Amino acid sequence: MSVRHACVIGHPVTHSRSPAIHKYWLAEHGIAGDYGREDVAPSSIAAFLARFADSGYVGANVTVPHKEAAFAAAEADAVSRELGAVNTLWLEDRLLLGTNTDVHGFLANLDERQPHWGERTRSAVVLGAGGAARAILYGLLERGVKRIALINRTQARANALATHFGSGVRPAGFGELNAAIADADLMINATSLGMEGAPPLAVDIAALKPGAVVYDIVYAPLETALLKGARARGHPVVDGLGMLLHQAAPAFERFFGVRPRVTSALRQHVLADMGAQR
Ligand code: NAP
């Protein structure tokens, strides 16, 4: 049987956890395959993807800053067309196909960690208006969340996303945070603030509705200051590592033909890998 190769494409790509996740599943399932990294500069990405069918790879995950270029290069499915971004590429008869598994990753992690969130959530607050926020808004609306306050530093980006998604999404600035969180059943950080190497997310959550779930999609560090503060106030919390693991599962299935499981052993493996990188 031939050895199947896949990779993650990004720039930079050294810190991607995707190889640790996919190699774990390859070993777990005894699959003859490998998974590597491709650091591709923005000036080379279009040419790299145009030649993908001759690269020897069966597929690839795509990370920052190439998700829009991947969308442009692939036959994109309905979810990725809605998001304008592709994070998973694979070949079928030399045709490059693309999807976006971030919506699935976001929702599957929330379902796993807070199984009853959907019944309780009428109103949500999303911080951030980048690519991740776009996937999150899509997922929340798909699950029937009626009111979403979208808070972002750059107002024009929040306005553009709210226009795209319609009247259920209300754009706002950080000055309106207190009023928004007082009414929210779910608060999500989808900014890069709080991530290692980024400035902290300096928000006061004293006004947050009691019992509201707090979800930070940043996963390095695993327990961000936001989650620590929320936990101390008695809020249920969800960290971002599960989103990363769950978004990888449908990609692995496309590359290697087996749907893998997200387990606590995988989580421990990836946490150890993250620690080893520091
Ligand atoms: P992005 O498109 O670059 O968006 C970044 C967001 O952060 C924007 O809303 C930006 O606001 C905001 N931001 C950045 N610096 C800021 C600052 N100093 N003050 C206020 N706001 C600031 O990035 P993305 O792809 O959406 O990713 C966002 C975060 O989610 C990253 O940390 C990424 O690692 C994480 N993520 C996690 C997963 C997972 O699987 N757990 C998946 C995807 C992303 P402006 O619009 O004002 O610039």
Short mmCIF file of C-alpha atoms and ligand atoms in Angstrom, two decimals:
data_model
loop_
_atom_site.label_atom_id
_atom_site.label_comp_id
_atom_site.label_asym_id
_atom_site.label_seq_id
_atom_site.Cartn_x
_atom_site.Cartn_y
_atom_site.Cartn_z
CA MET A 1 0.00 0.00 0.00
CA SER A 2 1.31 3.47 -0.85
CA VAL A 3 2.24 5.87 1.94
CA ARG A 4 -0.07 8.88 2.01
CA HIS A 5 1.44 12.27 2.80
CA ALA A 6 -0.35 15.40 4.00
CA CYS A 7 0.91 18.67 5.44
CA VAL A 8 0.03 22.01 6.98
CA ILE A 9 0.68 25.07 4.83
CA GLY A 10 1.31 28.41 6.54
CA HIS A 11 3.78 31.23 7.01
CA PRO A 12 5.30 30.86 9.53
CA VAL A 13 4.33 27.27 10.26
CA THR A 14 6.87 26.09 12.84
CA HIS A 15 4.46 26.48 15.73
CA SER A 16 1.55 24.61 14.12
CA ARG A 17 0.24 21.77 16.26
CA SER A 18 -1.29 19.99 13.26
CA PRO A 19 1.66 17.56 12.76
CA ALA A 20 1.40 16.40 16.39
CA ILE A 21 -2.35 15.81 16.03
CA HIS A 22 -2.27 14.01 12.68
CA LYS A 23 0.80 11.90 13.52
CA TYR A 24 -0.89 10.80 16.75
CA TRP A 25 -3.92 9.59 14.78
CA LEU A 26 -1.74 7.93 12.11
CA ALA A 27 0.00 5.90 14.83
CA GLU A 28 -3.26 5.18 16.65
CA HIS A 29 -4.86 3.76 13.50
CA GLY A 30 -1.71 2.05 12.19
CA ILE A 31 -1.95 3.98 8.91
CA ALA A 32 1.05 4.11 6.56
CA GLY A 33 1.20 7.88 6.24
CA ASP A 34 3.10 10.99 7.18
CA TYR A 35 2.29 14.61 7.92
CA GLY A 36 4.68 17.54 7.52
CA ARG A 37 4.96 21.31 7.40
CA GLU A 38 5.18 23.57 4.33
CA ASP A 39 6.28 27.14 4.99
CA VAL A 40 5.15 29.01 1.89
CA ALA A 41 5.65 32.76 1.51
CA PRO A 42 2.61 34.80 0.43
CA SER A 43 4.31 35.59 -2.89
CA SER A 44 4.57 31.85 -3.69
CA ILE A 45 1.27 30.47 -2.44
CA ALA A 46 -0.73 30.77 -5.69
CA ALA A 47 1.97 28.88 -7.64
CA PHE A 48 2.35 26.29 -4.86
CA LEU A 49 -1.38 25.53 -4.88
CA ALA A 50 -1.56 25.51 -8.69
CA ARG A 51 1.00 22.65 -8.64
CA PHE A 52 -0.53 20.86 -5.65
CA ALA A 53 -1.71 17.84 -7.67
CA ASP A 54 1.97 17.12 -8.50
CA SER A 55 3.27 17.76 -4.96
CA GLY A 56 2.92 14.18 -3.72
CA TYR A 57 0.47 15.26 -1.01
CA VAL A 58 -3.05 13.85 -0.77
CA GLY A 59 -4.20 16.95 1.08
CA ALA A 60 -3.28 19.80 3.40
CA ASN A 61 -4.44 21.90 6.27
CA VAL A 62 -4.11 25.61 5.66
CA THR A 63 -3.33 28.17 8.31
CA VAL A 64 -2.58 31.90 8.56
CA PRO A 65 -2.14 33.74 6.19
CA HIS A 66 -3.18 31.42 3.36
CA LYS A 67 -6.85 30.53 3.99
CA GLU A 68 -8.12 33.08 1.44
CA ALA A 69 -5.56 31.98 -1.17
CA ALA A 70 -6.63 28.37 -0.63
CA PHE A 71 -10.23 29.44 -1.13
CA ALA A 72 -9.29 31.09 -4.42
CA ALA A 73 -7.35 28.02 -5.63
CA ALA A 74 -9.81 25.25 -4.73
CA GLU A 75 -13.27 24.07 -5.67
CA ALA A 76 -14.78 25.36 -2.45
CA ASP A 77 -17.84 23.82 -0.74
CA ALA A 78 -20.83 25.74 0.67
CA VAL A 79 -19.37 26.37 4.16
CA SER A 80 -16.10 27.74 2.84
CA ARG A 81 -17.95 29.91 0.31
CA GLU A 82 -19.89 31.41 3.21
CA LEU A 83 -16.63 32.12 5.05
CA GLY A 84 -14.50 33.07 2.05
CA ALA A 85 -11.74 30.88 3.52
CA VAL A 86 -10.54 27.28 3.18
CA ASN A 87 -8.59 25.48 5.93
CA THR A 88 -8.65 21.97 4.42
CA LEU A 89 -7.57 20.96 0.92
CA TRP A 90 -7.62 17.51 -0.65
CA LEU A 91 -7.36 15.96 -4.09
CA GLU A 92 -9.96 13.93 -5.92
CA ASP A 93 -8.92 12.84 -9.43
CA ARG A 94 -6.28 15.62 -9.36
CA LEU A 95 -8.99 18.20 -8.65
CA LEU A 96 -8.21 20.41 -5.64
CA LEU A 97 -11.23 20.54 -3.31
CA GLY A 98 -11.60 22.76 -0.27
CA THR A 99 -13.68 23.06 2.87
CA ASN A 100 -13.55 24.88 6.17
CA THR A 101 -13.70 22.81 9.35
CA ASP A 102 -13.40 25.71 11.82
CA VAL A 103 -17.20 25.92 12.26
CA HIS A 104 -17.32 22.21 13.06
CA GLY A 105 -14.34 22.54 15.44
CA PHE A 106 -15.86 25.48 17.27
CA LEU A 107 -19.27 23.82 17.74
CA ALA A 108 -18.02 20.29 18.48
CA ASN A 109 -15.81 21.61 21.28
CA LEU A 110 -18.66 23.64 22.79
CA ASP A 111 -21.05 20.66 22.51
CA GLU A 112 -18.51 18.41 24.21
CA ARG A 113 -17.60 20.78 27.04
CA GLN A 114 -21.05 22.34 27.64
CA PRO A 115 -23.59 19.86 26.25
CA HIS A 116 -26.63 21.97 27.22
CA TRP A 117 -25.37 25.31 25.99
CA GLY A 118 -27.76 25.41 23.03
CA GLU A 119 -30.90 25.12 25.16
CA ARG A 120 -29.72 27.97 27.38
CA THR A 121 -28.28 30.38 24.83
CA ARG A 122 -30.52 33.10 23.43
CA SER A 123 -27.90 35.80 23.35
CA ALA A 124 -24.12 35.78 22.81
CA VAL A 125 -21.22 38.23 22.74
CA VAL A 126 -18.36 37.62 20.31
CA LEU A 127 -15.13 39.61 20.71
CA GLY A 128 -13.23 39.92 17.42
CA ALA A 129 -14.18 40.23 13.76
CA GLY A 130 -11.42 38.27 11.98
CA GLY A 131 -11.54 34.92 10.23
CA ALA A 132 -12.22 32.91 13.38
CA ALA A 133 -15.06 35.22 14.45
CA ARG A 134 -16.64 34.79 11.04
CA ALA A 135 -16.70 30.99 11.46
CA ILE A 136 -18.08 31.37 14.99
CA LEU A 137 -20.90 33.70 13.90
CA TYR A 138 -21.83 31.23 11.17
CA GLY A 139 -21.92 28.37 13.71
CA LEU A 140 -23.93 30.27 16.34
CA LEU A 141 -26.54 31.42 13.81
CA GLU A 142 -26.77 27.92 12.36
CA ARG A 143 -27.57 26.64 15.87
CA GLY A 144 -30.32 29.23 16.30
CA VAL A 145 -28.71 31.84 18.59
CA LYS A 146 -31.00 34.80 18.07
CA ARG A 147 -28.97 37.81 19.24
CA ILE A 148 -25.23 38.27 18.90
CA ALA A 149 -23.30 41.39 19.88
CA LEU A 150 -20.11 41.57 17.81
CA ILE A 151 -17.46 43.65 19.55
CA ASN A 152 -14.30 44.64 17.73
CA ARG A 153 -11.55 47.24 17.95
CA THR A 154 -11.89 48.19 14.26
CA GLN A 155 -15.53 49.15 13.92
CA ALA A 156 -15.58 48.87 10.12
CA ARG A 157 -14.71 45.15 10.32
CA ALA A 158 -17.51 44.49 12.83
CA ASN A 159 -19.93 46.45 10.66
CA ALA A 160 -18.97 44.47 7.55
CA LEU A 161 -19.49 41.11 9.28
CA ALA A 162 -22.81 42.22 10.78
CA THR A 163 -24.00 43.31 7.35
CA HIS A 164 -22.96 39.95 5.92
CA PHE A 165 -24.80 37.92 8.57
CA GLY A 166 -27.92 40.08 8.93
CA SER A 167 -30.02 41.51 11.73
CA GLY A 168 -29.16 38.82 14.33
CA VAL A 169 -25.65 40.29 14.60
CA ARG A 170 -25.23 43.76 16.11
CA PRO A 171 -21.84 45.46 15.73
CA ALA A 172 -20.45 47.27 18.76
CA GLY A 173 -17.26 48.65 20.27
CA PHE A 174 -15.44 47.69 23.48
CA GLY A 175 -17.15 50.68 25.17
CA GLU A 176 -20.44 48.76 24.95
CA LEU A 177 -19.04 45.56 26.46
CA ASN A 178 -20.68 45.88 29.90
CA ALA A 179 -24.19 46.32 28.53
CA ALA A 180 -23.68 43.46 26.07
CA ILE A 181 -22.33 40.92 28.56
CA ALA A 182 -25.03 41.69 31.14
CA ASP A 183 -27.51 40.12 28.72
CA ALA A 184 -25.35 37.30 27.32
CA ASP A 185 -25.64 33.55 27.95
CA LEU A 186 -22.36 32.93 26.11
CA MET A 187 -19.24 35.11 25.76
CA ILE A 188 -16.52 34.18 23.28
CA ASN A 189 -13.06 35.63 22.78
CA ALA A 190 -12.19 35.33 19.08
CA THR A 191 -9.51 38.03 19.11
CA SER A 192 -5.83 37.13 19.25
CA LEU A 193 -5.55 38.99 22.56
CA GLY A 194 -4.41 36.83 25.47
CA MET A 195 -2.38 34.58 23.18
CA GLU A 196 1.28 34.03 24.10
CA GLY A 197 3.25 36.90 22.62
CA ALA A 198 0.14 39.09 22.14
CA PRO A 199 -1.12 41.80 24.50
CA PRO A 200 -3.54 40.63 27.22
CA LEU A 201 -7.30 40.80 26.75
CA ALA A 202 -7.98 43.51 29.31
CA VAL A 203 -11.74 43.26 29.87
CA ASP A 204 -13.69 43.40 33.12
CA ILE A 205 -16.35 40.68 33.21
CA ALA A 206 -17.96 41.69 36.53
CA ALA A 207 -21.14 42.60 34.63
CA LEU A 208 -21.43 39.20 32.93
CA LYS A 209 -24.79 37.47 33.41
CA PRO A 210 -24.53 34.85 36.19
CA GLY A 211 -24.08 31.33 34.78
CA ALA A 212 -23.00 32.58 31.34
CA VAL A 213 -20.52 30.28 29.56
CA VAL A 214 -17.12 31.84 28.72
CA TYR A 215 -15.27 30.35 25.73
CA ASP A 216 -11.78 31.50 24.74
CA ILE A 217 -10.60 30.11 21.40
CA VAL A 218 -7.00 31.06 22.22
CA TYR A 219 -5.29 27.83 23.36
CA ALA A 220 -1.74 28.95 24.15
CA PRO A 221 -1.85 29.46 27.08
CA LEU A 222 -4.57 26.89 27.70
CA GLU A 223 -6.01 28.83 30.63
CA THR A 224 -6.05 32.44 29.53
CA ALA A 225 -6.54 35.32 31.96
CA LEU A 226 -10.14 35.58 30.67
CA LEU A 227 -10.87 31.94 31.55
CA LYS A 228 -9.10 32.20 34.90
CA GLY A 229 -11.17 35.25 35.85
CA ALA A 230 -14.40 33.65 34.63
CA ARG A 231 -13.73 30.42 36.52
CA ALA A 232 -13.05 32.41 39.70
CA ARG A 233 -16.45 34.07 39.31
CA GLY A 234 -18.17 30.68 38.95
CA HIS A 235 -18.77 30.74 35.19
CA PRO A 236 -18.52 27.53 33.18
CA VAL A 237 -15.50 27.85 30.86
CA VAL A 238 -14.37 26.30 27.57
CA ASP A 239 -10.77 26.51 26.34
CA GLY A 240 -9.67 26.65 22.71
CA LEU A 241 -7.64 23.44 22.44
CA GLY A 242 -10.68 21.28 21.73
CA MET A 243 -11.60 23.52 18.78
CA LEU A 244 -8.15 22.89 17.29
CA LEU A 245 -8.47 19.12 17.81
CA HIS A 246 -12.03 18.86 16.49
CA GLN A 247 -11.34 20.93 13.36
CA ALA A 248 -8.56 18.45 12.50
CA ALA A 249 -10.78 15.32 12.62
CA PRO A 250 -12.74 15.82 9.37
CA ALA A 251 -9.49 16.83 7.62
CA PHE A 252 -7.75 13.62 8.73
CA GLU A 253 -10.73 11.61 7.42
CA ARG A 254 -10.38 13.25 4.00
CA PHE A 255 -6.60 12.65 3.88
CA PHE A 256 -6.42 9.14 5.33
CA GLY A 257 -9.94 7.66 5.08
CA VAL A 258 -10.63 7.11 8.79
CA ARG A 259 -12.65 9.40 11.07
CA PRO A 260 -10.49 9.76 14.21
CA ARG A 261 -11.72 10.50 17.73
CA VAL A 262 -10.81 13.47 19.89
CA THR A 263 -9.86 11.91 23.23
CA SER A 264 -8.34 13.12 26.47
CA ALA A 265 -5.20 11.12 25.56
CA LEU A 266 -4.85 13.17 22.34
CA ARG A 267 -5.36 16.34 24.34
CA GLN A 268 -2.58 15.33 26.74
CA HIS A 269 -0.31 14.44 23.81
CA VAL A 270 -0.78 17.85 22.17
CA LEU A 271 -0.35 19.68 25.48
CA ALA A 272 2.97 17.84 25.99
CA ASP A 273 3.99 18.79 22.44
CA MET A 274 3.16 22.44 23.15
CA GLY A 275 5.22 22.31 26.33
CA ALA A 276 8.14 20.79 24.46
CA GLN A 277 8.13 23.68 21.98
CA ARG A 278 8.52 26.35 24.68
P1 NAP B 1 -7.45 37.59 12.58
O1 NAP B 1 -8.32 37.35 11.38
O2 NAP B 1 -6.11 38.19 12.41
O3 NAP B 1 -8.29 38.51 13.61
C1 NAP B 1 -7.69 38.99 14.79
C2 NAP B 1 -8.75 39.66 15.67
O4 NAP B 1 -8.10 40.07 16.89
C3 NAP B 1 -9.38 40.90 15.06
O5 NAP B 1 -10.71 41.01 15.49
C4 NAP B 1 -8.50 42.01 15.65
O6 NAP B 1 -9.16 43.25 15.74
C5 NAP B 1 -8.28 41.49 17.05
N1 NAP B 1 -7.09 42.10 17.64
C6 NAP B 1 -5.79 41.81 17.34
N2 NAP B 1 -4.98 42.62 18.06
C7 NAP B 1 -5.79 43.42 18.80
C8 NAP B 1 -5.55 44.46 19.76
N3 NAP B 1 -4.30 44.82 20.09
N4 NAP B 1 -6.61 45.06 20.35
C9 NAP B 1 -7.88 44.69 20.03
N5 NAP B 1 -8.18 43.72 19.13
C10 NAP B 1 -7.14 43.09 18.53
O7 NAP B 1 -7.21 36.22 13.38
P2 NAP B 1 -8.16 34.94 13.46
O8 NAP B 1 -7.75 33.97 12.43
O9 NAP B 1 -9.58 35.39 13.52
O10 NAP B 1 -7.70 34.31 14.87
C11 NAP B 1 -7.98 34.97 16.10
C12 NAP B 1 -7.44 34.14 17.25
O11 NAP B 1 -8.13 32.90 17.31
C13 NAP B 1 -5.96 33.78 17.16
O12 NAP B 1 -5.41 33.87 18.44
C14 NAP B 1 -5.95 32.35 16.69
O13 NAP B 1 -4.81 31.63 17.13
C15 NAP B 1 -7.20 31.83 17.37
N6 NAP B 1 -7.78 30.69 16.65
C16 NAP B 1 -7.95 29.55 17.35
C17 NAP B 1 -8.50 28.46 16.72
C18 NAP B 1 -8.66 27.17 17.48
O14 NAP B 1 -8.77 26.13 16.83
N7 NAP B 1 -8.70 27.20 18.79
C19 NAP B 1 -8.92 28.53 15.38
C20 NAP B 1 -8.76 29.75 14.69
C21 NAP B 1 -8.19 30.83 15.37
P3 NAP B 1 -9.04 44.33 14.54
O15 NAP B 1 -10.06 43.91 13.52
O16 NAP B 1 -9.36 45.62 15.20
O17 NAP B 1 -7.62 44.25 14.03
#
